[in-house]
Amino acid sequence: MAIFEKTIRSQNFDTLLHRLEREIVDGSWSAELEASSDFKEGSARCSVRVFERYSMVGGNRLSLTLTLFQNADSPIRLSAITAGGSQAVFFKVNTLGEETFLDEVKELLEERL
């Protein structure tokens, strides 16, 4: 499992969310948006997206859970967590696919923000 968190300022929540959805799927021949959920309570909102893709390195599929949270006009909080990509039964081996998937999200954010 690999985790990346970032505070994002001066970005529109919906624009950022839709851009990440599109570019994560477009960035890999096997990536798909598997599930989504959106919450709003007063001026706070939270969007969760789960992506899945095939890992050539591990020879299996892995997932990326992307969460965006914002309260009113405060900065957007982003959390990206990858999971899967291991073939062992009792311990994790070969987490390169997870880290690669997460690195691609980091690069998207660095290029766009």
PDB file of N, CA and C in Angstrom, residues 3-110:
ATOM      1  N   ILE A   3       0.681   5.640  -0.030  1.00  0.00           N
ATOM      2  CA  ILE A   3      -0.218   6.754   0.287  1.00  0.00           C
ATOM      3  C   ILE A   3       0.442   8.072  -0.100  1.00  0.00           C
ATOM      4  N   PHE A   4      -0.372   8.959  -0.664  1.00  0.00           N
ATOM      5  CA  PHE A   4       0.067  10.312  -0.999  1.00  0.00           C
ATOM      6  C   PHE A   4      -1.036  11.278  -0.568  1.00  0.00           C
ATOM      7  N   GLU A   5      -0.668  12.331   0.141  1.00  0.00           N
ATOM      8  CA  GLU A   5      -1.629  13.352   0.559  1.00  0.00           C
ATOM      9  C   GLU A   5      -1.095  14.721   0.186  1.00  0.00           C
ATOM     10  N   LYS A   6      -2.019  15.602  -0.193  1.00  0.00           N
ATOM     11  CA  LYS A   6      -1.604  16.937  -0.631  1.00  0.00           C
ATOM     12  C   LYS A   6      -2.715  17.934  -0.327  1.00  0.00           C
ATOM     13  N   THR A   7      -2.331  19.142   0.044  1.00  0.00           N
ATOM     14  CA  THR A   7      -3.256  20.261   0.177  1.00  0.00           C
ATOM     15  C   THR A   7      -3.142  21.095  -1.087  1.00  0.00           C
ATOM     16  N   ILE A   8      -4.282  21.373  -1.710  1.00  0.00           N
ATOM     17  CA  ILE A   8      -4.293  22.061  -2.998  1.00  0.00           C
ATOM     18  C   ILE A   8      -5.034  23.380  -2.853  1.00  0.00           C
ATOM     19  N   ARG A   9      -4.377  24.456  -3.200  1.00  0.00           N
ATOM     20  CA  ARG A   9      -4.963  25.792  -3.087  1.00  0.00           C
ATOM     21  C   ARG A   9      -5.294  26.346  -4.472  1.00  0.00           C
ATOM     22  N   SER A  10      -6.231  27.258  -4.497  1.00  0.00           N
ATOM     23  CA  SER A  10      -6.575  28.013  -5.717  1.00  0.00           C
ATOM     24  C   SER A  10      -7.005  27.111  -6.875  1.00  0.00           C
ATOM     25  N   GLN A  11      -7.758  26.080  -6.581  1.00  0.00           N
ATOM     26  CA  GLN A  11      -8.292  25.210  -7.629  1.00  0.00           C
ATOM     27  C   GLN A  11      -9.788  25.028  -7.404  1.00  0.00           C
ATOM     28  N   ASN A  12     -10.526  24.906  -8.486  1.00  0.00           N
ATOM     29  CA  ASN A  12     -11.944  24.605  -8.416  1.00  0.00           C
ATOM     30  C   ASN A  12     -12.113  23.107  -8.165  1.00  0.00           C
ATOM     31  N   PHE A  13     -12.899  22.751  -7.168  1.00  0.00           N
ATOM     32  CA  PHE A  13     -13.092  21.359  -6.759  1.00  0.00           C
ATOM     33  C   PHE A  13     -13.548  20.494  -7.940  1.00  0.00           C
ATOM     34  N   ASP A  14     -14.631  20.909  -8.603  1.00  0.00           N
ATOM     35  CA  ASP A  14     -15.190  20.101  -9.700  1.00  0.00           C
ATOM     36  C   ASP A  14     -14.226  19.980 -10.869  1.00  0.00           C
ATOM     37  N   THR A  15     -13.562  21.062 -11.220  1.00  0.00           N
ATOM     38  CA  THR A  15     -12.602  21.039 -12.325  1.00  0.00           C
ATOM     39  C   THR A  15     -11.463  20.079 -12.022  1.00  0.00           C
ATOM     40  N   LEU A  16     -10.924  20.159 -10.810  1.00  0.00           N
ATOM     41  CA  LEU A  16      -9.833  19.275 -10.414  1.00  0.00           C
ATOM     42  C   LEU A  16     -10.288  17.819 -10.416  1.00  0.00           C
ATOM     43  N   LEU A  17     -11.443  17.543  -9.853  1.00  0.00           N
ATOM     44  CA  LEU A  17     -11.952  16.171  -9.786  1.00  0.00           C
ATOM     45  C   LEU A  17     -12.129  15.586 -11.185  1.00  0.00           C
ATOM     46  N   HIS A  18     -12.780  16.308 -12.067  1.00  0.00           N
ATOM     47  CA  HIS A  18     -13.028  15.798 -13.414  1.00  0.00           C
ATOM     48  C   HIS A  18     -11.736  15.637 -14.214  1.00  0.00           C
ATOM     49  N   ARG A  19     -10.798  16.537 -14.008  1.00  0.00           N
ATOM     50  CA  ARG A  19      -9.508  16.432 -14.698  1.00  0.00           C
ATOM     51  C   ARG A  19      -8.763  15.178 -14.236  1.00  0.00           C
ATOM     52  N   LEU A  20      -8.743  14.939 -12.926  1.00  0.00           N
ATOM     53  CA  LEU A  20      -8.067  13.747 -12.411  1.00  0.00           C
ATOM     54  C   LEU A  20      -8.750  12.467 -12.895  1.00  0.00           C
ATOM     55  N   GLU A  21     -10.075  12.451 -12.874  1.00  0.00           N
ATOM     56  CA  GLU A  21     -10.802  11.276 -13.377  1.00  0.00           C
ATOM     57  C   GLU A  21     -10.395  10.967 -14.816  1.00  0.00           C
ATOM     58  N   ARG A  22     -10.416  11.963 -15.646  1.00  0.00           N
ATOM     59  CA  ARG A  22     -10.118  11.795 -17.067  1.00  0.00           C
ATOM     60  C   ARG A  22      -8.662  11.376 -17.284  1.00  0.00           C
ATOM     61  N   GLU A  23      -7.751  12.071 -16.632  1.00  0.00           N
ATOM     62  CA  GLU A  23      -6.339  11.834 -16.910  1.00  0.00           C
ATOM     63  C   GLU A  23      -5.826  10.534 -16.302  1.00  0.00           C
ATOM     64  N   ILE A  24      -6.391  10.094 -15.193  1.00  0.00           N
ATOM     65  CA  ILE A  24      -5.988   8.799 -14.633  1.00  0.00           C
ATOM     66  C   ILE A  24      -6.401   7.679 -15.585  1.00  0.00           C
ATOM     67  N   VAL A  25      -7.619   7.746 -16.095  1.00  0.00           N
ATOM     68  CA  VAL A  25      -8.097   6.724 -17.034  1.00  0.00           C
ATOM     69  C   VAL A  25      -7.333   6.807 -18.356  1.00  0.00           C
ATOM     70  N   ASP A  26      -7.117   8.011 -18.859  1.00  0.00           N
ATOM     71  CA  ASP A  26      -6.409   8.179 -20.133  1.00  0.00           C
ATOM     72  C   ASP A  26      -4.921   7.848 -20.028  1.00  0.00           C
ATOM     73  N   GLY A  27      -4.381   7.861 -18.809  1.00  0.00           N
ATOM     74  CA  GLY A  27      -2.948   7.650 -18.613  1.00  0.00           C
ATOM     75  C   GLY A  27      -2.506   6.198 -18.632  1.00  0.00           C
ATOM     76  N   SER A  28      -3.446   5.267 -18.735  1.00  0.00           N
ATOM     77  CA  SER A  28      -3.101   3.851 -18.735  1.00  0.00           C
ATOM     78  C   SER A  28      -4.062   3.103 -19.639  1.00  0.00           C
ATOM     79  N   TRP A  29      -3.553   2.173 -20.412  1.00  0.00           N
ATOM     80  CA  TRP A  29      -4.406   1.433 -21.339  1.00  0.00           C
ATOM     81  C   TRP A  29      -5.417   0.555 -20.620  1.00  0.00           C
ATOM     82  N   SER A  30      -5.170   0.233 -19.332  1.00  0.00           N
ATOM     83  CA  SER A  30      -6.087  -0.674 -18.629  1.00  0.00           C
ATOM     84  C   SER A  30      -6.821  -0.022 -17.459  1.00  0.00           C
ATOM     85  N   ALA A  31      -6.595   1.269 -17.204  1.00  0.00           N
ATOM     86  CA  ALA A  31      -7.223   1.923 -16.046  1.00  0.00           C
ATOM     87  C   ALA A  31      -8.705   2.190 -16.311  1.00  0.00           C
ATOM     88  N   GLU A  32      -9.502   1.940 -15.284  1.00  0.00           N
ATOM     89  CA  GLU A  32     -10.938   2.199 -15.350  1.00  0.00           C
ATOM     90  C   GLU A  32     -11.408   2.794 -14.036  1.00  0.00           C
ATOM     91  N   LEU A  33     -12.411   3.654 -14.121  1.00  0.00           N
ATOM     92  CA  LEU A  33     -13.080   4.155 -12.928  1.00  0.00           C
ATOM     93  C   LEU A  33     -14.077   3.081 -12.515  1.00  0.00           C
ATOM     94  N   GLU A  34     -13.873   2.474 -11.353  1.00  0.00           N
ATOM     95  CA  GLU A  34     -14.699   1.351 -10.902  1.00  0.00           C
ATOM     96  C   GLU A  34     -15.895   1.791 -10.069  1.00  0.00           C
ATOM     97  N   ALA A  35     -15.717   2.823  -9.246  1.00  0.00           N
ATOM     98  CA  ALA A  35     -16.804   3.265  -8.371  1.00  0.00           C
ATOM     99  C   ALA A  35     -16.577   4.709  -7.965  1.00  0.00           C
ATOM    100  N   SER A  36     -17.677   5.391  -7.610  1.00  0.00           N
ATOM    101  CA  SER A  36     -17.564   6.769  -7.156  1.00  0.00           C
ATOM    102  C   SER A  36     -18.631   7.043  -6.104  1.00  0.00           C
ATOM    103  N   SER A  37     -18.330   8.016  -5.247  1.00  0.00           N
ATOM    104  CA  SER A  37     -19.260   8.417  -4.202  1.00  0.00           C
ATOM    105  C   SER A  37     -19.027   9.889  -3.894  1.00  0.00           C
ATOM    106  N   ASP A  38     -20.111  10.618  -3.691  1.00  0.00           N
ATOM    107  CA  ASP A  38     -20.025  12.042  -3.396  1.00  0.00           C
ATOM    108  C   ASP A  38     -20.907  12.372  -2.195  1.00  0.00           C
ATOM    109  N   PHE A  39     -20.363  13.163  -1.280  1.00  0.00           N
ATOM    110  CA  PHE A  39     -21.089  13.599  -0.092  1.00  0.00           C
ATOM    111  C   PHE A  39     -21.052  15.116  -0.001  1.00  0.00           C
ATOM    112  N   LYS A  40     -22.121  15.689   0.506  1.00  0.00           N
ATOM    113  CA  LYS A  40     -22.138  17.118   0.773  1.00  0.00           C
ATOM    114  C   LYS A  40     -22.940  17.339   2.053  1.00  0.00           C
ATOM    115  N   GLU A  41     -22.363  18.116   2.950  1.00  0.00           N
ATOM    116  CA  GLU A  41     -23.015  18.449   4.211  1.00  0.00           C
ATOM    117  C   GLU A  41     -22.735  19.919   4.482  1.00  0.00           C
ATOM    118  N   GLY A  42     -23.756  20.741   4.367  1.00  0.00           N
ATOM    119  CA  GLY A  42     -23.554  22.179   4.526  1.00  0.00           C
ATOM    120  C   GLY A  42     -22.610  22.675   3.451  1.00  0.00           C
ATOM    121  N   SER A  43     -21.520  23.296   3.856  1.00  0.00           N
ATOM    122  CA  SER A  43     -20.547  23.812   2.883  1.00  0.00           C
ATOM    123  C   SER A  43     -19.364  22.869   2.690  1.00  0.00           C
ATOM    124  N   ALA A  44     -19.423  21.679   3.286  1.00  0.00           N
ATOM    125  CA  ALA A  44     -18.345  20.701   3.128  1.00  0.00           C
ATOM    126  C   ALA A  44     -18.731  19.669   2.075  1.00  0.00           C
ATOM    127  N   ARG A  45     -17.740  19.223   1.332  1.00  0.00           N
ATOM    128  CA  ARG A  45     -18.001  18.183   0.336  1.00  0.00           C
ATOM    129  C   ARG A  45     -16.831  17.222   0.249  1.00  0.00           C
ATOM    130  N   CYS A  46     -17.153  16.002  -0.131  1.00  0.00           N
ATOM    131  CA  CYS A  46     -16.156  14.945  -0.231  1.00  0.00           C
ATOM    132  C   CYS A  46     -16.502  14.073  -1.440  1.00  0.00           C
ATOM    133  N   SER A  47     -15.516  13.810  -2.270  1.00  0.00           N
ATOM    134  CA  SER A  47     -15.687  12.919  -3.417  1.00  0.00           C
ATOM    135  C   SER A  47     -14.655  11.811  -3.330  1.00  0.00           C
ATOM    136  N   VAL A  48     -15.119  10.580  -3.536  1.00  0.00           N
ATOM    137  CA  VAL A  48     -14.251   9.408  -3.499  1.00  0.00           C
ATOM    138  C   VAL A  48     -14.352   8.702  -4.846  1.00  0.00           C
ATOM    139  N   ARG A  49     -13.201   8.362  -5.419  1.00  0.00           N
ATOM    140  CA  ARG A  49     -13.151   7.646  -6.682  1.00  0.00           C
ATOM    141  C   ARG A  49     -12.221   6.443  -6.518  1.00  0.00           C
ATOM    142  N   VAL A  50     -12.660   5.297  -7.049  1.00  0.00           N
ATOM    143  CA  VAL A  50     -11.839   4.090  -7.009  1.00  0.00           C
ATOM    144  C   VAL A  50     -11.537   3.677  -8.445  1.00  0.00           C
ATOM    145  N   PHE A  51     -10.251   3.623  -8.754  1.00  0.00           N
ATOM    146  CA  PHE A  51      -9.775   3.226 -10.070  1.00  0.00           C
ATOM    147  C   PHE A  51      -9.089   1.866  -9.935  1.00  0.00           C
ATOM    148  N   GLU A  52      -9.075   1.130 -11.031  1.00  0.00           N
ATOM    149  CA  GLU A  52      -8.375  -0.143 -11.048  1.00  0.00           C
ATOM    150  C   GLU A  52      -7.640  -0.259 -12.371  1.00  0.00           C
ATOM    151  N   ARG A  53      -6.484  -0.902 -12.332  1.00  0.00           N
ATOM    152  CA  ARG A  53      -5.744  -1.136 -13.569  1.00  0.00           C
ATOM    153  C   ARG A  53      -4.877  -2.375 -13.430  1.00  0.00           C
ATOM    154  N   TYR A  54      -4.444  -2.860 -14.568  1.00  0.00           N
ATOM    155  CA  TYR A  54      -3.566  -4.023 -14.617  1.00  0.00           C
ATOM    156  C   TYR A  54      -2.127  -3.568 -14.409  1.00  0.00           C
ATOM    157  N   SER A  55      -1.387  -4.306 -13.610  1.00  0.00           N
ATOM    158  CA  SER A  55       0.030  -4.014 -13.374  1.00  0.00           C
ATOM    159  C   SER A  55       0.885  -5.017 -14.135  1.00  0.00           C
ATOM    160  N   MET A  56       1.585  -4.532 -15.145  1.00  0.00           N
ATOM    161  CA  MET A  56       2.478  -5.402 -15.914  1.00  0.00           C
ATOM    162  C   MET A  56       3.587  -5.963 -15.022  1.00  0.00           C
ATOM    163  N   VAL A  57       4.067  -5.139 -14.098  1.00  0.00           N
ATOM    164  CA  VAL A  57       5.167  -5.546 -13.218  1.00  0.00           C
ATOM    165  C   VAL A  57       4.743  -6.722 -12.349  1.00  0.00           C
ATOM    166  N   GLY A  58       3.564  -6.634 -11.742  1.00  0.00           N
ATOM    167  CA  GLY A  58       3.112  -7.679 -10.829  1.00  0.00           C
ATOM    168  C   GLY A  58       2.289  -8.759 -11.491  1.00  0.00           C
ATOM    169  N   GLY A  59       1.824  -8.504 -12.715  1.00  0.00           N
ATOM    170  CA  GLY A  59       1.002  -9.478 -13.401  1.00  0.00           C
ATOM    171  C   GLY A  59      -0.368  -9.630 -12.759  1.00  0.00           C
ATOM    172  N   ASN A  60      -0.869  -8.558 -12.161  1.00  0.00           N
ATOM    173  CA  ASN A  60      -2.181  -8.597 -11.509  1.00  0.00           C
ATOM    174  C   ASN A  60      -2.812  -7.208 -11.553  1.00  0.00           C
ATOM    175  N   ARG A  61      -3.972  -7.071 -10.935  1.00  0.00           N
ATOM    176  CA  ARG A  61      -4.656  -5.778 -10.922  1.00  0.00           C
ATOM    177  C   ARG A  61      -4.425  -5.111  -9.570  1.00  0.00           C
ATOM    178  N   LEU A  62      -4.482  -3.777  -9.586  1.00  0.00           N
ATOM    179  CA  LEU A  62      -4.365  -3.012  -8.348  1.00  0.00           C
ATOM    180  C   LEU A  62      -5.319  -1.839  -8.409  1.00  0.00           C
ATOM    181  N   SER A  63      -5.574  -1.249  -7.253  1.00  0.00           N
ATOM    182  CA  SER A  63      -6.549  -0.159  -7.187  1.00  0.00           C
ATOM    183  C   SER A  63      -5.919   1.122  -6.650  1.00  0.00           C
ATOM    184  N   LEU A  64      -6.573   2.215  -6.995  1.00  0.00           N
ATOM    185  CA  LEU A  64      -6.222   3.542  -6.495  1.00  0.00           C
ATOM    186  C   LEU A  64      -7.509   4.167  -5.981  1.00  0.00           C
ATOM    187  N   THR A  65      -7.510   4.547  -4.717  1.00  0.00           N
ATOM    188  CA  THR A  65      -8.646   5.266  -4.143  1.00  0.00           C
ATOM    189  C   THR A  65      -8.238   6.719  -3.999  1.00  0.00           C
ATOM    190  N   LEU A  66      -9.007   7.590  -4.632  1.00  0.00           N
ATOM    191  CA  LEU A  66      -8.732   9.024  -4.638  1.00  0.00           C
ATOM    192  C   LEU A  66      -9.848   9.721  -3.877  1.00  0.00           C
ATOM    193  N   THR A  67      -9.488  10.505  -2.867  1.00  0.00           N
ATOM    194  CA  THR A  67     -10.466  11.244  -2.073  1.00  0.00           C
ATOM    195  C   THR A  67     -10.128  12.724  -2.114  1.00  0.00           C
ATOM    196  N   LEU A  68     -11.135  13.548  -2.439  1.00  0.00           N
ATOM    197  CA  LEU A  68     -11.006  15.004  -2.372  1.00  0.00           C
ATOM    198  C   LEU A  68     -11.993  15.508  -1.333  1.00  0.00           C
ATOM    199  N   PHE A  69     -11.526  16.415  -0.472  1.00  0.00           N
ATOM    200  CA  PHE A  69     -12.381  17.002   0.560  1.00  0.00           C
ATOM    201  C   PHE A  69     -12.165  18.507   0.582  1.00  0.00           C
ATOM    202  N   GLN A  70     -13.270  19.248   0.718  1.00  0.00           N
ATOM    203  CA  GLN A  70     -13.175  20.704   0.853  1.00  0.00           C
ATOM    204  C   GLN A  70     -14.313  21.195   1.728  1.00  0.00           C
ATOM    205  N   ASN A  71     -14.008  22.120   2.620  1.00  0.00           N
ATOM    206  CA  ASN A  71     -15.007  22.769   3.461  1.00  0.00           C
ATOM    207  C   ASN A  71     -15.065  24.242   3.069  1.00  0.00           C
ATOM    208  N   ALA A  72     -16.196  24.639   2.506  1.00  0.00           N
ATOM    209  CA  ALA A  72     -16.405  26.023   2.045  1.00  0.00           C
ATOM    210  C   ALA A  72     -15.300  26.410   1.072  1.00  0.00           C
ATOM    211  N   ASP A  73     -14.608  27.508   1.338  1.00  0.00           N
ATOM    212  CA  ASP A  73     -13.550  27.974   0.446  1.00  0.00           C
ATOM    213  C   ASP A  73     -12.154  27.582   0.929  1.00  0.00           C
ATOM    214  N   SER A  74     -12.079  26.653   1.852  1.00  0.00           N
ATOM    215  CA  SER A  74     -10.775  26.219   2.349  1.00  0.00           C
ATOM    216  C   SER A  74     -10.042  25.438   1.255  1.00  0.00           C
ATOM    217  N   PRO A  75      -8.738  25.217   1.412  1.00  0.00           N
ATOM    218  CA  PRO A  75      -8.003  24.430   0.414  1.00  0.00           C
ATOM    219  C   PRO A  75      -8.588  23.022   0.282  1.00  0.00           C
ATOM    220  N   ILE A  76      -8.382  22.429  -0.865  1.00  0.00           N
ATOM    221  CA  ILE A  76      -8.824  21.058  -1.116  1.00  0.00           C
ATOM    222  C   ILE A  76      -7.791  20.104  -0.529  1.00  0.00           C
ATOM    223  N   ARG A  77      -8.279  19.100   0.191  1.00  0.00           N
ATOM    224  CA  ARG A  77      -7.399  18.056   0.716  1.00  0.00           C
ATOM    225  C   ARG A  77      -7.549  16.834  -0.178  1.00  0.00           C
ATOM    226  N   LEU A  78      -6.432  16.321  -0.681  1.00  0.00           N
ATOM    227  CA  LEU A  78      -6.430  15.162  -1.550  1.00  0.00           C
ATOM    228  C   LEU A  78      -5.705  14.018  -0.850  1.00  0.00           C
ATOM    229  N   SER A  79      -6.297  12.833  -0.927  1.00  0.00           N
ATOM    230  CA  SER A  79      -5.659  11.620  -0.433  1.00  0.00           C
ATOM    231  C   SER A  79      -5.740  10.581  -1.541  1.00  0.00           C
ATOM    232  N   ALA A  80      -4.610   9.983  -1.880  1.00  0.00           N
ATOM    233  CA  ALA A  80      -4.561   8.927  -2.889  1.00  0.00           C
ATOM    234  C   ALA A  80      -3.882   7.712  -2.262  1.00  0.00           C
ATOM    235  N   ILE A  81      -4.570   6.568  -2.319  1.00  0.00           N
ATOM    236  CA  ILE A  81      -4.063   5.345  -1.708  1.00  0.00           C
ATOM    237  C   ILE A  81      -4.161   4.217  -2.725  1.00  0.00           C
ATOM    238  N   THR A  82      -3.054   3.533  -2.944  1.00  0.00           N
ATOM    239  CA  THR A  82      -3.067   2.380  -3.836  1.00  0.00           C
ATOM    240  C   THR A  82      -3.023   1.100  -3.009  1.00  0.00           C
ATOM    241  N   ALA A  83      -3.606   0.040  -3.557  1.00  0.00           N
ATOM    242  CA  ALA A  83      -3.609  -1.258  -2.874  1.00  0.00           C
ATOM    243  C   ALA A  83      -3.630  -2.359  -3.924  1.00  0.00           C
ATOM    244  N   GLY A  84      -3.173  -3.529  -3.516  1.00  0.00           N
ATOM    245  CA  GLY A  84      -3.115  -4.668  -4.429  1.00  0.00           C
ATOM    246  C   GLY A  84      -1.709  -4.820  -4.945  1.00  0.00           C
ATOM    247  N   GLY A  85      -1.553  -5.527  -6.014  1.00  0.00           N
ATOM    248  CA  GLY A  85      -0.253  -5.641  -6.645  1.00  0.00           C
ATOM    249  C   GLY A  85       0.689  -6.627  -5.992  1.00  0.00           C
ATOM    250  N   SER A  86       0.238  -7.371  -4.985  1.00  0.00           N
ATOM    251  CA  SER A  86       1.100  -8.356  -4.353  1.00  0.00           C
ATOM    252  C   SER A  86       0.578  -9.752  -4.668  1.00  0.00           C
ATOM    253  N   GLN A  87       1.491 -10.686  -4.826  1.00  0.00           N
ATOM    254  CA  GLN A  87       1.084 -12.046  -5.145  1.00  0.00           C
ATOM    255  C   GLN A  87       1.285 -13.008  -3.979  1.00  0.00           C
ATOM    256  N   ALA A  88       1.848 -12.559  -2.887  1.00  0.00           N
ATOM    257  CA  ALA A  88       2.107 -13.437  -1.741  1.00  0.00           C
ATOM    258  C   ALA A  88       0.841 -13.608  -0.898  1.00  0.00           C
ATOM    259  N   VAL A  89       0.794 -14.660  -0.120  1.00  0.00           N
ATOM    260  CA  VAL A  89      -0.374 -14.954   0.708  1.00  0.00           C
ATOM    261  C   VAL A  89      -0.273 -14.281   2.068  1.00  0.00           C
ATOM    262  N   PHE A  90       0.870 -14.354   2.733  1.00  0.00           N
ATOM    263  CA  PHE A  90       0.990 -13.879   4.108  1.00  0.00           C
ATOM    264  C   PHE A  90       1.745 -12.572   4.284  1.00  0.00           C
ATOM    265  N   PHE A  91       2.420 -12.093   3.262  1.00  0.00           N
ATOM    266  CA  PHE A  91       3.143 -10.829   3.353  1.00  0.00           C
ATOM    267  C   PHE A  91       3.216 -10.218   1.967  1.00  0.00           C
ATOM    268  N   LYS A  92       3.546  -8.933   1.917  1.00  0.00           N
ATOM    269  CA  LYS A  92       3.572  -8.236   0.625  1.00  0.00           C
ATOM    270  C   LYS A  92       4.935  -8.349  -0.029  1.00  0.00           C
ATOM    271  N   VAL A  93       4.902  -8.741  -1.270  1.00  0.00           N
ATOM    272  CA  VAL A  93       6.093  -8.689  -2.106  1.00  0.00           C
ATOM    273  C   VAL A  93       5.679  -7.989  -3.387  1.00  0.00           C
ATOM    274  N   ASN A  94       6.605  -7.319  -4.020  1.00  0.00           N
ATOM    275  CA  ASN A  94       6.350  -6.665  -5.292  1.00  0.00           C
ATOM    276  C   ASN A  94       5.267  -5.597  -5.170  1.00  0.00           C
ATOM    277  N   THR A  95       5.610  -4.496  -4.545  1.00  0.00           N
ATOM    278  CA  THR A  95       4.683  -3.359  -4.450  1.00  0.00           C
ATOM    279  C   THR A  95       5.013  -2.281  -5.478  1.00  0.00           C
ATOM    280  N   LEU A  96       5.833  -2.621  -6.464  1.00  0.00           N
ATOM    281  CA  LEU A  96       6.236  -1.640  -7.468  1.00  0.00           C
ATOM    282  C   LEU A  96       5.048  -1.105  -8.260  1.00  0.00           C
ATOM    283  N   GLY A  97       4.085  -1.951  -8.565  1.00  0.00           N
ATOM    284  CA  GLY A  97       2.919  -1.509  -9.318  1.00  0.00           C
ATOM    285  C   GLY A  97       2.136  -0.451  -8.569  1.00  0.00           C
ATOM    286  N   GLU A  98       1.965  -0.639  -7.270  1.00  0.00           N
ATOM    287  CA  GLU A  98       1.253   0.342  -6.446  1.00  0.00           C
ATOM    288  C   GLU A  98       1.982   1.683  -6.472  1.00  0.00           C
ATOM    289  N   GLU A  99       3.274   1.637  -6.264  1.00  0.00           N
ATOM    290  CA  GLU A  99       4.058   2.868  -6.213  1.00  0.00           C
ATOM    291  C   GLU A  99       4.065   3.579  -7.573  1.00  0.00           C
ATOM    292  N   THR A 100       4.104   2.811  -8.645  1.00  0.00           N
ATOM    293  CA  THR A 100       4.088   3.398  -9.988  1.00  0.00           C
ATOM    294  C   THR A 100       2.758   4.094 -10.256  1.00  0.00           C
ATOM    295  N   PHE A 101       1.653   3.451  -9.884  1.00  0.00           N
ATOM    296  CA  PHE A 101       0.324   4.044 -10.071  1.00  0.00           C
ATOM    297  C   PHE A 101       0.235   5.361  -9.300  1.00  0.00           C
ATOM    298  N   LEU A 102       0.718   5.369  -8.078  1.00  0.00           N
ATOM    299  CA  LEU A 102       0.688   6.573  -7.252  1.00  0.00           C
ATOM    300  C   LEU A 102       1.619   7.654  -7.808  1.00  0.00           C
ATOM    301  N   ASP A 103       2.776   7.262  -8.297  1.00  0.00           N
ATOM    302  CA  ASP A 103       3.703   8.238  -8.888  1.00  0.00           C
ATOM    303  C   ASP A 103       3.074   8.943 -10.081  1.00  0.00           C
ATOM    304  N   GLU A 104       2.266   8.222 -10.848  1.00  0.00           N
ATOM    305  CA  GLU A 104       1.603   8.835 -11.998  1.00  0.00           C
ATOM    306  C   GLU A 104       0.607   9.911 -11.556  1.00  0.00           C
ATOM    307  N   VAL A 105      -0.085   9.677 -10.449  1.00  0.00           N
ATOM    308  CA  VAL A 105      -1.008  10.688  -9.911  1.00  0.00           C
ATOM    309  C   VAL A 105      -0.220  11.898  -9.429  1.00  0.00           C
ATOM    310  N   LYS A 106       0.888  11.679  -8.749  1.00  0.00           N
ATOM    311  CA  LYS A 106       1.737  12.784  -8.294  1.00  0.00           C
ATOM    312  C   LYS A 106       2.196  13.630  -9.481  1.00  0.00           C
ATOM    313  N   GLU A 107       2.622  12.967 -10.547  1.00  0.00           N
ATOM    314  CA  GLU A 107       3.071  13.689 -11.738  1.00  0.00           C
ATOM    315  C   GLU A 107       1.945  14.510 -12.355  1.00  0.00           C
ATOM    316  N   LEU A 108       0.735  13.950 -12.407  1.00  0.00           N
ATOM    317  CA  LEU A 108      -0.410  14.693 -12.917  1.00  0.00           C
ATOM    318  C   LEU A 108      -0.623  15.975 -12.115  1.00  0.00           C
ATOM    319  N   LEU A 109      -0.532  15.879 -10.809  1.00  0.00           N
ATOM    320  CA  LEU A 109      -0.748  17.043  -9.955  1.00  0.00           C
ATOM    321  C   LEU A 109       0.363  18.065 -10.127  1.00  0.00           C
ATOM    322  N   GLU A 110       1.593  17.610 -10.249  1.00  0.00           N
ATOM    323  CA  GLU A 110       2.708  18.538 -10.425  1.00  0.00           C
ATOM    324  C   GLU A 110       2.624  19.264 -11.757  1.00  0.00           C
TER     325      GLU A 110
END
